[in-house]
Tab-separated table of C-alpha atoms and ligand atoms in Angstrom:
chain	number	residue	atom	x	y	z
A	18	UNK	CA	271.688	244.078	223.348
A	19	UNK	CA	272.402	247.354	221.649
A	20	UNK	CA	272.481	250.796	223.155
A	21	UNK	CA	270.213	252.976	221.066
A	22	UNK	CA	270.930	256.576	220.355
A	23	UNK	CA	269.196	259.062	218.140
A	24	UNK	CA	271.667	260.857	215.958
A	25	UNK	CA	272.283	264.454	216.735
A	26	UNK	CA	274.215	266.263	214.080
A	27	UNK	CA	277.282	268.052	215.411
A	28	UNK	CA	279.630	270.663	213.955
A	29	UNK	CA	282.092	270.650	210.989
A	30	UNK	CA	284.784	268.077	210.106
A	31	UNK	CA	287.404	269.914	212.202
A	32	UNK	CA	285.407	269.015	215.319
A	33	UNK	CA	285.950	265.344	214.595
A	34	UNK	CA	289.700	265.812	215.176
A	35	UNK	CA	290.673	263.841	212.089
A	36	UNK	CA	294.308	263.520	211.029
A	37	UNK	CA	295.739	266.332	208.853
A	38	UNK	CA	296.249	264.075	205.804
A	39	UNK	CA	292.637	262.938	206.057
A	40	UNK	CA	291.453	266.541	206.368
A	41	UNK	CA	293.393	267.262	203.189
A	42	UNK	CA	291.702	264.338	201.447
A	43	UNK	CA	288.287	265.647	202.537
A	44	UNK	CA	289.194	269.052	201.214
A	45	UNK	CA	290.223	267.494	197.882
A	46	UNK	CA	286.956	265.577	197.745
A	47	UNK	CA	285.078	268.833	198.381
A	48	UNK	CA	283.432	267.576	201.591
A	49	UNK	CA	283.025	270.598	203.819
A	50	UNK	CA	280.477	269.601	206.429
A	51	UNK	CA	279.787	266.099	207.690
A	52	UNK	CA	276.341	264.799	206.829
A	53	UNK	CA	274.122	263.957	209.851
A	54	UNK	CA	275.041	260.273	209.783
A	55	UNK	CA	278.723	261.148	209.556
A	56	UNK	CA	278.499	263.650	212.419
A	57	UNK	CA	276.814	261.068	214.597
A	58	UNK	CA	278.614	257.907	213.498
A	59	UNK	CA	282.246	258.950	213.101
A	60	UNK	CA	282.962	260.121	216.681
A	61	UNK	CA	281.585	256.856	218.052
A	62	UNK	CA	283.474	254.699	215.562
A	63	UNK	CA	286.665	256.658	216.283
A	64	UNK	CA	286.542	255.396	219.871
A	65	UNK	CA	287.095	251.894	218.517
A	66	UNK	CA	283.748	250.507	219.626
A	67	UNK	CA	281.335	248.515	217.487
A	68	UNK	CA	278.634	250.667	215.925
A	69	UNK	CA	275.437	250.026	214.002
A	70	UNK	CA	274.390	252.844	211.718
A	71	UNK	CA	270.812	252.794	210.580
A	72	UNK	CA	271.026	254.874	207.450
A	73	UNK	CA	270.092	254.773	203.845
A	74	UNK	CA	272.342	255.312	200.921
A	75	UNK	CA	272.592	258.870	199.759
A	76	UNK	CA	273.218	260.013	203.327
A	77	UNK	CA	277.002	259.809	203.176
A	78	UNK	CA	277.162	256.485	204.984
A	79	UNK	CA	280.111	255.199	202.945
A	80	UNK	CA	282.407	257.974	204.146
A	81	UNK	CA	280.926	257.517	207.648
A	82	UNK	CA	282.341	254.009	207.843
A	83	UNK	CA	285.525	254.667	205.827
A	84	UNK	CA	286.811	257.762	207.611
A	85	UNK	CA	287.357	256.174	211.061
A	86	UNK	CA	289.548	253.523	209.443
A	87	UNK	CA	291.408	255.928	207.181
A	88	UNK	CA	292.050	258.194	210.151
A	89	UNK	CA	294.024	255.555	212.010
A	90	UNK	CA	295.580	253.850	208.999
A	91	UNK	CA	299.375	254.073	208.777
A	92	UNK	CA	301.416	253.011	205.791
A	93	UNK	CA	303.184	250.156	207.539
A	94	UNK	CA	303.601	247.779	204.691
A	95	UNK	CA	301.782	244.961	206.427
A	96	UNK	CA	300.738	242.107	204.172
A	97	UNK	CA	297.077	241.627	203.420
A	98	UNK	CA	294.232	244.020	204.096
A	99	UNK	CA	293.740	245.726	207.439
A	100	UNK	CA	290.096	246.451	206.676
A	101	UNK	CA	287.448	244.249	205.142
A	102	UNK	CA	284.213	245.707	203.799
A	103	UNK	CA	281.410	243.424	202.670
A	104	UNK	CA	278.702	244.810	200.413
A	105	UNK	CA	275.800	243.122	198.601
A	106	UNK	CA	276.228	244.044	194.952
A	107	UNK	CA	279.063	244.425	192.509
A	108	UNK	CA	278.104	248.001	191.766
A	109	UNK	CA	278.207	248.906	195.428
A	110	UNK	CA	281.548	247.167	195.889
A	111	UNK	CA	283.042	249.237	193.091
A	112	UNK	CA	281.509	252.411	194.453
A	113	UNK	CA	282.817	251.851	197.982
A	114	UNK	CA	286.303	251.142	196.624
A	115	UNK	CA	286.144	254.351	194.593
A	116	UNK	CA	285.073	256.370	197.629
A	117	UNK	CA	287.941	254.835	199.622
A	118	UNK	CA	290.412	255.818	196.904
A	119	UNK	CA	288.982	259.332	196.865
A	120	UNK	CA	289.336	259.760	200.625
A	121	UNK	CA	292.637	257.971	201.043
A	122	UNK	CA	295.226	260.080	202.894
A	123	UNK	CA	298.120	260.902	200.539
A	124	UNK	CA	296.274	258.589	198.104
A	125	UNK	CA	298.343	255.718	199.481
A	126	UNK	CA	295.757	253.491	201.108
A	127	UNK	CA	294.853	250.934	198.456
A	128	UNK	CA	291.306	249.632	198.244
A	129	UNK	CA	290.750	246.590	196.033
A	130	UNK	CA	287.254	245.673	194.844
A	131	UNK	CA	286.560	241.935	194.831
A	132	UNK	CA	283.429	240.735	193.117
A	133	UNK	CA	282.087	237.931	190.981
A	134	UNK	CA	281.912	238.352	187.236
A	135	UNK	CA	285.369	239.849	187.016
A	136	UNK	CA	288.343	237.649	186.123
A	137	UNK	CA	289.779	235.934	189.161
A	138	UNK	CA	293.346	236.410	187.869
A	139	UNK	CA	292.849	240.120	187.458
A	140	UNK	CA	291.682	240.452	191.056
A	141	UNK	CA	294.540	238.311	192.232
A	142	UNK	CA	297.048	240.579	190.504
A	143	UNK	CA	295.460	243.593	192.149
A	144	UNK	CA	295.555	241.924	195.549
A	145	UNK	CA	299.180	240.956	195.072
A	146	UNK	CA	300.097	244.534	194.225
A	147	UNK	CA	299.042	245.473	197.747
A	148	UNK	CA	295.704	245.814	199.401
A	149	UNK	CA	294.892	247.802	202.533
A	150	UNK	CA	291.135	247.685	202.243
A	151	UNK	CA	289.434	244.672	200.687
A	152	UNK	CA	285.949	245.595	199.502
A	153	UNK	CA	284.000	242.613	198.334
A	154	UNK	CA	280.801	240.757	197.872
A	155	UNK	CA	280.647	237.849	200.336
A	156	UNK	CA	280.653	235.100	197.688
A	157	UNK	CA	283.814	236.214	195.936
A	158	UNK	CA	285.627	237.063	199.165
A	159	UNK	CA	284.927	233.545	200.373
A	160	UNK	CA	286.223	232.200	197.075
A	161	UNK	CA	289.531	233.981	197.586
A	162	UNK	CA	289.718	232.798	201.171
A	163	UNK	CA	289.221	229.174	200.228
A	164	UNK	CA	291.842	229.383	197.472
A	165	UNK	CA	294.258	231.033	199.865
A	166	UNK	CA	294.581	234.134	197.684
A	167	UNK	CA	293.318	236.472	200.407
A	168	UNK	CA	294.415	236.461	204.017
A	169	UNK	CA	292.450	238.153	206.767
A	170	UNK	CA	295.122	237.761	209.426
A	171	UNK	CA	295.819	241.497	209.645
A	172	UNK	CA	292.217	242.625	209.477
A	173	UNK	CA	291.263	244.786	212.461
A	174	UNK	CA	288.310	246.646	210.960
A	175	UNK	CA	285.261	244.976	209.461
A	176	UNK	CA	282.258	246.666	207.869
A	177	UNK	CA	278.997	245.029	206.859
A	178	UNK	CA	277.458	247.500	204.448
A	179	UNK	CA	273.749	247.213	203.627
A	180	UNK	CA	273.492	244.273	205.990
A	181	UNK	CA	269.733	243.917	205.515
A	182	UNK	CA	270.172	243.631	201.783
A	183	UNK	CA	273.002	241.109	202.100
A	184	UNK	CA	270.805	238.908	204.260
A	185	UNK	CA	267.868	239.335	201.855
A	186	UNK	CA	270.016	238.036	199.048
A	187	UNK	CA	270.934	234.990	201.099
A	188	UNK	CA	274.518	235.853	201.977
A	189	UNK	CA	274.134	234.955	205.665
A	190	UNK	CA	276.133	231.681	205.561
A	191	UNK	CA	278.940	233.303	203.558
A	192	UNK	CA	279.059	236.329	205.857
A	193	UNK	CA	279.225	234.131	208.921
A	194	UNK	CA	282.021	232.023	207.464
A	195	UNK	CA	283.978	235.174	206.670
A	196	UNK	CA	283.377	236.783	210.066
A	197	UNK	CA	284.555	233.649	211.804
A	198	UNK	CA	287.844	234.015	209.959
A	199	UNK	CA	288.344	237.642	210.970
A	200	UNK	CA	290.713	237.792	213.933
A	201	UNK	CA	290.013	239.366	217.312
A	202	UNK	CA	290.405	241.984	218.583
A	203	UNK	CA	288.734	243.915	215.840
A	204	UNK	CA	286.206	246.655	215.351
A	205	UNK	CA	283.007	245.688	213.558
A	206	UNK	CA	280.623	248.203	212.024
A	207	UNK	CA	277.260	247.439	210.513
A	208	UNK	CA	275.282	249.692	208.220
A	209	UNK	CA	271.698	248.910	207.361
A	210	UNK	CA	268.640	250.821	206.232
A	211	UNK	CA	266.476	248.644	208.478
A	212	UNK	CA	267.145	246.452	211.489
A	213	UNK	CA	264.876	243.434	211.149
A	214	UNK	CA	265.473	240.486	213.545
A	215	UNK	CA	267.906	238.610	211.245
A	216	UNK	CA	270.193	241.660	211.118
A	217	UNK	CA	270.002	242.081	214.871
A	218	UNK	CA	270.843	238.399	215.350
A	219	UNK	CA	273.896	238.787	213.167
A	220	UNK	CA	274.949	241.852	215.171
A	221	UNK	CA	274.381	240.024	218.433
A	222	UNK	CA	276.596	237.180	217.355
A	223	UNK	CA	279.499	239.023	215.813
A	224	UNK	CA	279.588	242.446	217.432
A	225	UNK	CA	280.508	243.528	220.944
A	226	UNK	CA	277.914	245.730	222.654
A	227	UNK	CA	277.277	247.787	219.571
A	228	UNK	CA	275.923	251.275	219.805
A	229	UNK	CA	272.961	251.788	217.532
A	230	UNK	CA	272.874	255.139	215.784
A	231	UNK	CA	269.478	255.650	214.343
A	232	UNK	CA	268.950	257.874	211.378
A	233	UNK	CA	265.928	255.924	210.325
A	234	UNK	CA	264.633	256.100	206.761
A	235	UNK	CA	261.494	257.979	207.707
A	236	UNK	CA	263.684	260.807	208.944
A	237	UNK	CA	266.183	260.976	206.179
A	238	UNK	CA	263.927	260.185	203.302
A	239	UNK	CA	263.403	262.200	200.651
A	240	UNK	CA	262.394	265.592	202.018
A	241	UNK	CA	263.800	267.188	198.922
A	242	UNK	CA	262.126	264.754	196.545
A	243	UNK	CA	258.813	265.685	194.999
A	244	UNK	CA	256.730	262.519	194.937
A	245	UNK	CA	253.705	262.080	192.701
A	246	UNK	CA	251.789	259.284	191.049
A	247	UNK	CA	249.643	258.748	187.987
A	248	UNK	CA	246.807	256.286	187.825
A	249	UNK	CA	247.422	254.506	184.586
A	250	UNK	CA	246.311	251.368	182.804
A	251	UNK	CA	249.064	248.901	182.129
A	252	UNK	CA	248.757	249.391	178.363
A	253	UNK	CA	248.983	253.192	178.647
A	254	UNK	CA	252.125	253.256	180.753
A	255	UNK	CA	254.545	253.587	177.893
A	256	UNK	CA	252.684	256.483	176.276
A	257	UNK	CA	252.523	258.158	179.658
A	258	UNK	CA	256.259	257.711	180.047
A	259	UNK	CA	256.862	259.524	176.762
A	260	UNK	CA	254.469	262.296	177.790
A	261	UNK	CA	256.278	262.773	181.104
A	262	UNK	CA	259.624	262.966	179.292
A	263	UNK	CA	258.209	265.483	176.841
A	264	UNK	CA	256.923	267.583	179.731
A	265	UNK	CA	259.955	267.338	182.030
A	266	UNK	CA	262.966	266.580	179.807
A	267	UNK	CA	264.860	264.890	182.671
A	268	UNK	CA	268.553	265.556	183.144
A	269	UNK	CA	268.993	261.878	183.958
A	270	UNK	CA	266.379	259.337	184.819
A	271	UNK	CA	266.016	255.790	186.090
A	272	UNK	CA	262.923	253.878	185.043
A	273	UNK	CA	262.322	250.985	187.433
A	274	UNK	CA	260.547	247.818	186.325
A	275	UNK	CA	259.831	244.801	188.481
A	276	UNK	CA	261.132	242.151	186.112
A	277	UNK	CA	264.066	241.723	183.788
A	278	UNK	CA	261.860	240.967	180.814
A	279	UNK	CA	259.855	244.133	181.358
A	280	UNK	CA	263.074	246.100	181.533
A	281	UNK	CA	264.013	244.713	178.128
A	282	UNK	CA	260.551	245.504	176.698
A	283	UNK	CA	260.527	249.107	177.909
A	284	UNK	CA	264.137	249.552	176.825
A	285	UNK	CA	263.411	248.343	173.283
A	286	UNK	CA	260.410	250.635	172.943
A	287	UNK	CA	262.111	253.652	174.486
A	288	UNK	CA	265.124	253.330	172.208
A	289	UNK	CA	262.862	254.125	169.282
A	290	UNK	CA	261.829	257.449	170.801
A	291	UNK	CA	264.787	258.683	172.809
A	292	UNK	CA	268.535	258.633	172.550
A	293	UNK	CA	271.063	257.661	175.217
A	294	UNK	CA	268.952	254.844	176.608
A	295	UNK	CA	270.325	251.753	178.361
A	296	UNK	CA	268.950	248.729	180.170
A	297	UNK	CA	270.314	247.242	183.345
A	298	UNK	CA	269.453	243.987	185.107
A	299	UNK	CA	271.048	240.981	186.687
A	300	UNK	CA	271.233	238.869	183.501
A	301	UNK	CA	273.644	241.172	181.696
A	302	UNK	CA	277.324	240.274	181.735
A	303	UNK	CA	279.301	242.059	184.401
A	304	UNK	CA	281.570	243.884	181.961
A	305	UNK	CA	278.533	245.364	180.248
A	306	UNK	CA	276.966	246.309	183.588
A	307	UNK	CA	280.167	248.117	184.541
A	308	UNK	CA	280.222	249.985	181.234
A	309	UNK	CA	276.594	250.987	181.582
A	310	UNK	CA	277.051	252.230	185.156
A	311	UNK	CA	280.105	254.179	184.079
A	312	UNK	CA	278.183	255.661	181.142
A	313	UNK	CA	275.370	256.616	183.484
A	314	UNK	CA	277.755	258.176	186.001
A	315	UNK	CA	279.453	260.120	183.217
A	316	UNK	CA	276.100	261.383	181.990
A	317	UNK	CA	276.446	259.676	178.602
A	318	UNK	CA	273.365	257.630	179.351
A	319	UNK	CA	270.310	259.701	180.186
A	320	UNK	CA	267.602	257.040	180.508
A	321	UNK	CA	268.408	253.904	182.449
A	322	UNK	CA	265.682	251.256	182.456
A	323	UNK	CA	266.463	248.940	185.346
A	324	UNK	CA	265.408	246.402	187.923
A	325	UNK	CA	266.184	246.813	191.613
A	326	UNK	CA	269.743	245.848	190.813
A	327	UNK	CA	270.315	249.606	190.861
A	328	UNK	CA	267.688	250.209	193.542
A	329	UNK	CA	270.178	250.733	196.312
A	330	UNK	CA	273.470	252.251	196.937
A	331	UNK	CA	274.127	253.570	193.488
A	332	UNK	CA	275.113	257.133	193.584
A	333	UNK	CA	274.763	259.292	190.512
A	334	UNK	CA	274.467	262.941	191.354
A	335	UNK	CA	272.714	264.206	188.288
A	336	UNK	CA	269.571	262.071	188.431
A	337	UNK	CA	266.581	264.383	188.278
A	338	UNK	CA	263.846	261.734	187.897
A	339	UNK	CA	263.043	258.310	189.216
A	340	UNK	CA	260.071	256.693	187.520
A	341	UNK	CA	258.495	253.688	189.164
A	342	UNK	CA	257.126	252.260	185.927
A	343	UNK	CA	256.085	249.320	188.088
A	344	UNK	CA	255.805	250.090	191.766
A	345	UNK	CA	257.696	247.719	194.028
A	346	UNK	CA	255.763	245.273	196.153
A	347	UNK	CA	257.945	246.021	199.146
A	348	UNK	CA	257.447	249.657	200.299
A	349	UNK	CA	261.003	249.748	201.552
A	350	UNK	CA	262.220	249.279	197.998
A	351	UNK	CA	260.199	252.314	196.995
A	352	UNK	CA	262.233	254.405	199.403
A	353	UNK	CA	265.490	252.946	198.141
A	354	UNK	CA	264.556	253.526	194.545
A	355	UNK	CA	263.487	257.112	194.916
A	356	UNK	CA	266.591	257.757	197.008
A	357	UNK	CA	268.534	257.519	193.717
A	358	UNK	CA	267.427	261.060	193.078
A	359	UNK	CA	267.607	264.011	195.477
A	360	UNK	CA	271.157	263.104	196.469
A	361	UNK	CA	272.876	265.321	198.984
A	362	UNK	CA	271.859	268.889	198.318
A	363	UNK	CA	269.969	268.222	195.062
A	364	UNK	CA	266.252	268.175	194.325
A	365	UNK	CA	264.567	265.254	192.670
A	366	UNK	CA	261.286	264.092	191.233
A	367	UNK	CA	259.850	260.635	191.842
A	368	UNK	CA	256.867	259.556	189.788
A	369	UNK	CA	255.003	256.293	190.321
A	370	UNK	CA	252.776	254.637	187.743
A	371	UNK	CA	249.922	252.966	189.604
A	372	UNK	CA	247.404	250.752	187.862
A	373	UNK	CA	243.822	250.988	189.090
A	374	UNK	CA	244.257	247.640	190.843
A	375	UNK	CA	247.235	248.742	192.879
A	376	UNK	CA	245.470	250.945	195.394
A	377	UNK	CA	246.580	248.856	198.341
A	378	UNK	CA	250.173	248.913	197.278
A	379	UNK	CA	250.111	252.680	197.033
A	380	UNK	CA	248.521	252.927	200.474
A	381	UNK	CA	251.163	250.614	201.935
A	382	UNK	CA	253.889	252.865	200.563
A	383	UNK	CA	252.179	255.975	201.907
A	384	UNK	CA	251.973	254.397	205.359
A	385	UNK	CA	255.589	253.397	205.216
A	386	UNK	CA	256.823	256.850	204.314
A	387	UNK	CA	254.178	258.456	206.496
A	388	UNK	CA	253.197	260.837	203.768
A	389	UNK	CA	250.507	261.123	201.155
A	390	UNK	CA	251.744	261.004	197.615
A	391	UNK	CA	250.227	263.575	195.348
A	392	UNK	CA	248.205	262.445	192.342
A	393	UNK	CA	248.867	264.167	189.058
A	394	UNK	CA	247.525	264.288	185.532
A	395	UNK	CA	248.710	265.605	182.205
A	396	UNK	CA	245.921	267.639	180.729
A	397	UNK	CA	244.421	266.210	177.600
A	398	UNK	CA	246.081	262.851	178.141
A	399	UNK	CA	243.869	259.997	179.220
A	400	UNK	CA	245.843	257.529	181.312
A	401	UNK	CA	243.133	255.046	182.179
A	402	UNK	CA	239.814	253.946	180.797
A	403	UNK	CA	236.875	255.197	182.819
A	404	UNK	CA	235.536	252.240	184.679
A	405	UNK	CA	232.904	251.589	187.186
A	406	UNK	CA	234.254	250.857	190.611
A	407	UNK	CA	232.964	247.908	192.578
A	408	UNK	CA	230.878	250.341	194.639
A	409	UNK	CA	229.292	251.761	191.482
A	410	UNK	CA	231.262	255.011	191.551
A	411	UNK	CA	233.482	256.199	188.730
A	412	UNK	CA	237.131	256.704	189.561
A	413	UNK	CA	238.326	260.269	189.607
A	414	UNK	CA	241.826	261.484	189.183
A	415	UNK	CA	242.065	262.602	192.779
A	416	UNK	CA	240.681	259.337	194.095
A	417	UNK	CA	241.318	256.932	191.332
A	418	UNK	CA	242.801	253.812	192.772
A	419	UNK	CA	240.693	250.947	193.861
A	420	UNK	CA	240.905	247.236	194.102
A	421	UNK	CA	242.207	245.164	196.937
A	422	UNK	CA	244.443	242.610	195.353
A	423	UNK	CA	248.181	242.798	195.549
A	424	UNK	CA	249.571	240.464	192.939
A	425	UNK	CA	252.469	238.477	194.270
A	426	UNK	CA	254.993	236.704	192.186
A	427	UNK	CA	258.507	235.574	192.659
A	428	UNK	CA	261.036	237.783	191.058
A	429	UNK	CA	264.720	237.794	190.355
A	430	UNK	CA	266.468	241.028	189.595
B	12	AMP	P1	276.602	257.488	200.171
B	12	AMP	O1	275.398	257.608	201.064
B	12	AMP	O2	277.775	256.997	200.900
B	12	AMP	O3	276.294	256.715	198.934
B	12	AMP	O4	277.019	258.976	199.713
B	12	AMP	C1	276.266	259.742	198.836
B	12	AMP	C2	277.089	260.801	198.118
B	12	AMP	O5	277.428	261.861	198.993
B	12	AMP	C3	278.420	260.313	197.560
B	12	AMP	O6	278.567	260.830	196.261
B	12	AMP	C4	279.476	260.936	198.424
B	12	AMP	O7	280.638	261.166	197.669
B	12	AMP	C5	278.809	262.209	198.857
B	12	AMP	N1	279.208	262.673	200.190
B	12	AMP	C6	279.458	261.915	201.275
B	12	AMP	N2	279.764	262.667	202.333
B	12	AMP	C7	279.714	263.954	201.923
B	12	AMP	C8	279.926	265.222	202.574
B	12	AMP	N3	280.246	265.294	203.866
B	12	AMP	N4	279.788	266.338	201.826
B	12	AMP	C9	279.442	266.254	200.519
B	12	AMP	N5	279.209	265.102	199.846
B	12	AMP	C10	279.347	263.966	200.542
């Protein structure tokens, strides 16, 4: 169905033959060289064909799918958006709209973010003021469509960003309803970290002979991220966290927990020891989530305790540390989480807290990333009680994890 192609990075932005106003916008944004996904994706998308880009966030994928549209966009005063971008989370929607504004030629192409949790009226006013690119989460976009406050009749360019994630969340019916209302002919682009069968089925149905550009996660992960783990008993995790902070004094740090309640617990405890701490999860009101993300982006918040709601797509350049206070059950999420650090050109540190029972989970992650994660200790600090392993041996720091059970539970982030 798709033509596969491994991405081969090519030369600088001038080789992409982009329009002079767009080159100026790139200059203003400080983008000098295309990232590998941009170098591979943009020339194909510029031909007008449908393209699938297999790339993670942090690789420059947003500009990869925005630039081909911005290059051909002309200020023609047509009503309604000419591009529609669907993204899974509110934070990502806002971020894509911001990137579009940053790269807009002559700053005239208007991108409007459309997401739940924000006042409908407010979005309507923004849409009525003029919208060239509608960036939205599927649910809210559909809302506007059914109320007749958004028209897709002039849309010629559709992007499904983080398609795998959107399907995971259950947006498939909404996405399909929206795609059916997007006119033909159009160009459809799909970005996804992984291409499991449901994503491929979606592509098969709504794209025309897409070219698949593969910058798979294993290749782009995390070369510049130092990954380590501690073996630690559940009830020692918090003390270990403080020790790590004392040792490293992170510039900015995300502490990932698996559940909202655990986020709140760690947040409350951490607030007593450190300043500039915030918590982030799906139960917080949207306005507060926006303020927290802004505070984190501005560097006013140093420690962000969070669920996977910030696991993907969120781009904050200054993050030096990602702590997996609880490791994710899904190895793919591990890669997304640690990708919050080590953004383009920067180095990062990812530390996982592994309880002695989570050996299998650690192994699964190591297989997934095809790399062994280094074990570390802080001298003089005991992270787990010495126990006798089932085979009678005592766990050592270099070989500490044992146990076969992976606890499964349902979770909402
Ligand atoms: P993304 O993967 O789209 O989330 O992008 C990650 C970060 O890289 C964002 O902050 C972008 O602004 C930045 N970025 C994207 N393309 C380039 C580039 N060619 N040069 C420098 N930074 C870039």
